[in-house]
Amino acid sequence: MKNITIVADSNIASLDEFFNGATLGQTSEHSVNIVTVAGRDINAQLLADLQPDVLLIRSVTPVGAALLADNESVQFVGSATIGTDHVDQDYLTARNITFANAAGCSKHSVAQYVLTAILTLRPPYWQQSITLGIIGLGNIGSTLAYYANDLGWQVLGYDPLLPASNINNASLEQVLSKSDVVSLHVPLTDKKSTDNKRADAKGASDSNDYPTRHLINAKTLAMMPAQTMLINSARGPVIHANDLEADIARTERQVVLDVFEHEPQVSEHLLSKLAIATPHIAGYTVEGKLRGTQIIYDALCETLAVTPAQSMQALLPLNTFLWTELKTHPERLVTFYDIQQDDAALRSKAVDGQVRGADFDKLRRDYRLRREWQR
Ligand SMILES: NC(=O)C1=CN([C@@H]2O[C@H](COP(=O)(O)OP(=O)(O)OC[C@H]3O[C@@H](n4cnc5c(N)ncnc54)[C@H](O)[C@@H]3O)[C@@H](O)[C@H]2O)C=CC1
Ligand SMILES: O=C(O)C(=O)[C@H](O)COP(=O)(O)O
């Protein structure tokens, strides 16, 4: 690549600081042209008009044949997100397009969101040894287990794709039936068709053997005692929304949702049944978003064979919030992050039975990024 054209989701943090001529190793004759667009407006026509070399997205831009079949220009796709369910990676591989996502970028942000939700709803849990159930023990689930351990809580964890360990220590049924709180940290996956699986012929288990779409449904909800809190900050369709509404009507369970099955639309009826509801902002901290940009920037530099020349450390404002301090002064938690403000903002957007997609997206676009607690 010489002159580089980048189409990027305008919701990616610090785009200009990371993606410019100097930071991408361009000489004065070669330029970097970056066009920023709302993620949902990145479509095949836009790519036909702009012929970008690089596409930088977040979670709201589906990437696959529908977007790229008629495009020959894109050579690199970077998603500044942990989740990849919006990207058809097999298609990109077949087209020889390099793909990178930002694995782990907001693992502390999401784990801290979950702890804040629990301690806001049940403040005595600071002092009690409760059992926290964690489904999915990758970057976020294991980080949450680390904080839980620090608070002296028990962890019951389930992850069939990882070896047994001190936190991967239970069956799905045990986690659901024996925990005070269950938190979901799985990717959104579907069962692969038998044909595709045969073509892969890997032999080993992969995530398609344990699909997570509707993992939480009438049957699995029935395993959970009524007093068990349920938190979903993974992906909306991991929970069957209608089954959840029926469950809450029966049990009056406390449920916290950051993600929704029909996102960006949210039903006002469901909203009215939730203990806390937020507009998919669990990962929205200064650190989480900058780390996302840093990771895809580093990956693009590797593809271009240039040495990275920008670092998020140079862009981070001072942070004085320490986990060690917060842990001994739990009352400071809510002044640090008032999750109920985010909840109120979402509820205030409900009109005629629903929060409209445009309003949900606007809350996210205008979100005042939080800070992570420093460990
Ligand atoms: N609400 C938000 O703002 C954010 C949401 N996310 C979501 O959180 C998800 C998890 O993130 P990470 O922990 O970083 O991903 P990760 O890939 O590090 O870990 C996911 C874990 O889930 C496990 N898993 C897969 N299928 C499973 C099943 N059926 N049952 C139990 N475990 C299963 C995998 O083995 C893996 O260890 C992401 O895929 C993304 O969708 C991520 C960041 C921010
Ligand atoms: O990283 C992920 O995965 C997430 O869910 C993101 O935090 C979601 O943010 P957007 O990509 O929708 O801005």
Short mmCIF file of N, CA and C and ligand atoms in Angstrom, two decimals, residues 11 58-60 81-83 106 235 280 283-284 364, ligand 2:
data_model
loop_
_atom_site.label_atom_id
_atom_site.label_comp_id
_atom_site.label_asym_id
_atom_site.label_seq_id
_atom_site.Cartn_x
_atom_site.Cartn_y
_atom_site.Cartn_z
N ASN A 11 -17.11 5.84 15.79
CA ASN A 11 -17.16 5.54 17.24
C ASN A 11 -15.87 4.88 17.74
N ARG A 58 -16.51 -1.35 14.40
CA ARG A 58 -16.81 -1.85 15.73
C ARG A 58 -17.93 -2.89 15.55
N SER A 59 -18.74 -3.10 16.58
CA SER A 59 -19.60 -4.29 16.52
C SER A 59 -20.86 -4.14 15.67
N VAL A 60 -21.16 -2.92 15.19
CA VAL A 60 -22.45 -2.74 14.52
C VAL A 60 -22.37 -2.85 13.00
N THR A 81 -13.10 -4.34 18.67
CA THR A 81 -13.98 -4.98 19.65
C THR A 81 -13.45 -6.35 20.03
N ILE A 82 -13.96 -6.84 21.15
CA ILE A 82 -13.65 -8.22 21.54
C ILE A 82 -14.51 -9.18 20.71
N GLY A 83 -15.83 -8.92 20.69
CA GLY A 83 -16.74 -9.81 19.98
C GLY A 83 -16.47 -9.79 18.47
N SER A 106 -11.33 -4.77 26.61
CA SER A 106 -12.11 -4.14 27.68
C SER A 106 -12.44 -5.13 28.80
N ARG A 235 -23.66 -10.97 24.74
CA ARG A 235 -24.43 -10.57 23.56
C ARG A 235 -25.89 -10.88 23.84
N HIS A 280 -25.49 -1.17 26.26
CA HIS A 280 -24.28 -1.83 25.70
C HIS A 280 -23.05 -0.94 25.91
N GLY A 283 -18.27 -2.11 28.23
CA GLY A 283 -16.85 -1.98 27.87
C GLY A 283 -16.43 -0.55 27.60
N TYR A 284 -17.34 0.40 27.81
CA TYR A 284 -17.06 1.78 27.41
C TYR A 284 -16.32 2.58 28.48
N ARG A 364 -25.08 5.57 23.06
CA ARG A 364 -23.75 4.96 22.99
C ARG A 364 -22.74 5.93 22.37
O1 LIG B 2 -15.90 -5.35 22.34
C1 LIG B 2 -17.05 -5.83 22.20
O2 LIG B 2 -17.27 -6.97 21.82
C2 LIG B 2 -18.20 -4.97 22.50
O3 LIG B 2 -19.28 -5.42 22.77
C3 LIG B 2 -17.98 -3.53 22.40
O4 LIG B 2 -17.60 -2.94 23.58
C4 LIG B 2 -19.21 -2.93 21.83
O5 LIG B 2 -18.98 -1.69 21.39
P1 LIG B 2 -19.30 -1.21 19.90
O6 LIG B 2 -18.44 -1.99 19.01
O7 LIG B 2 -20.71 -1.54 19.57
O8 LIG B 2 -18.98 0.22 19.97
#
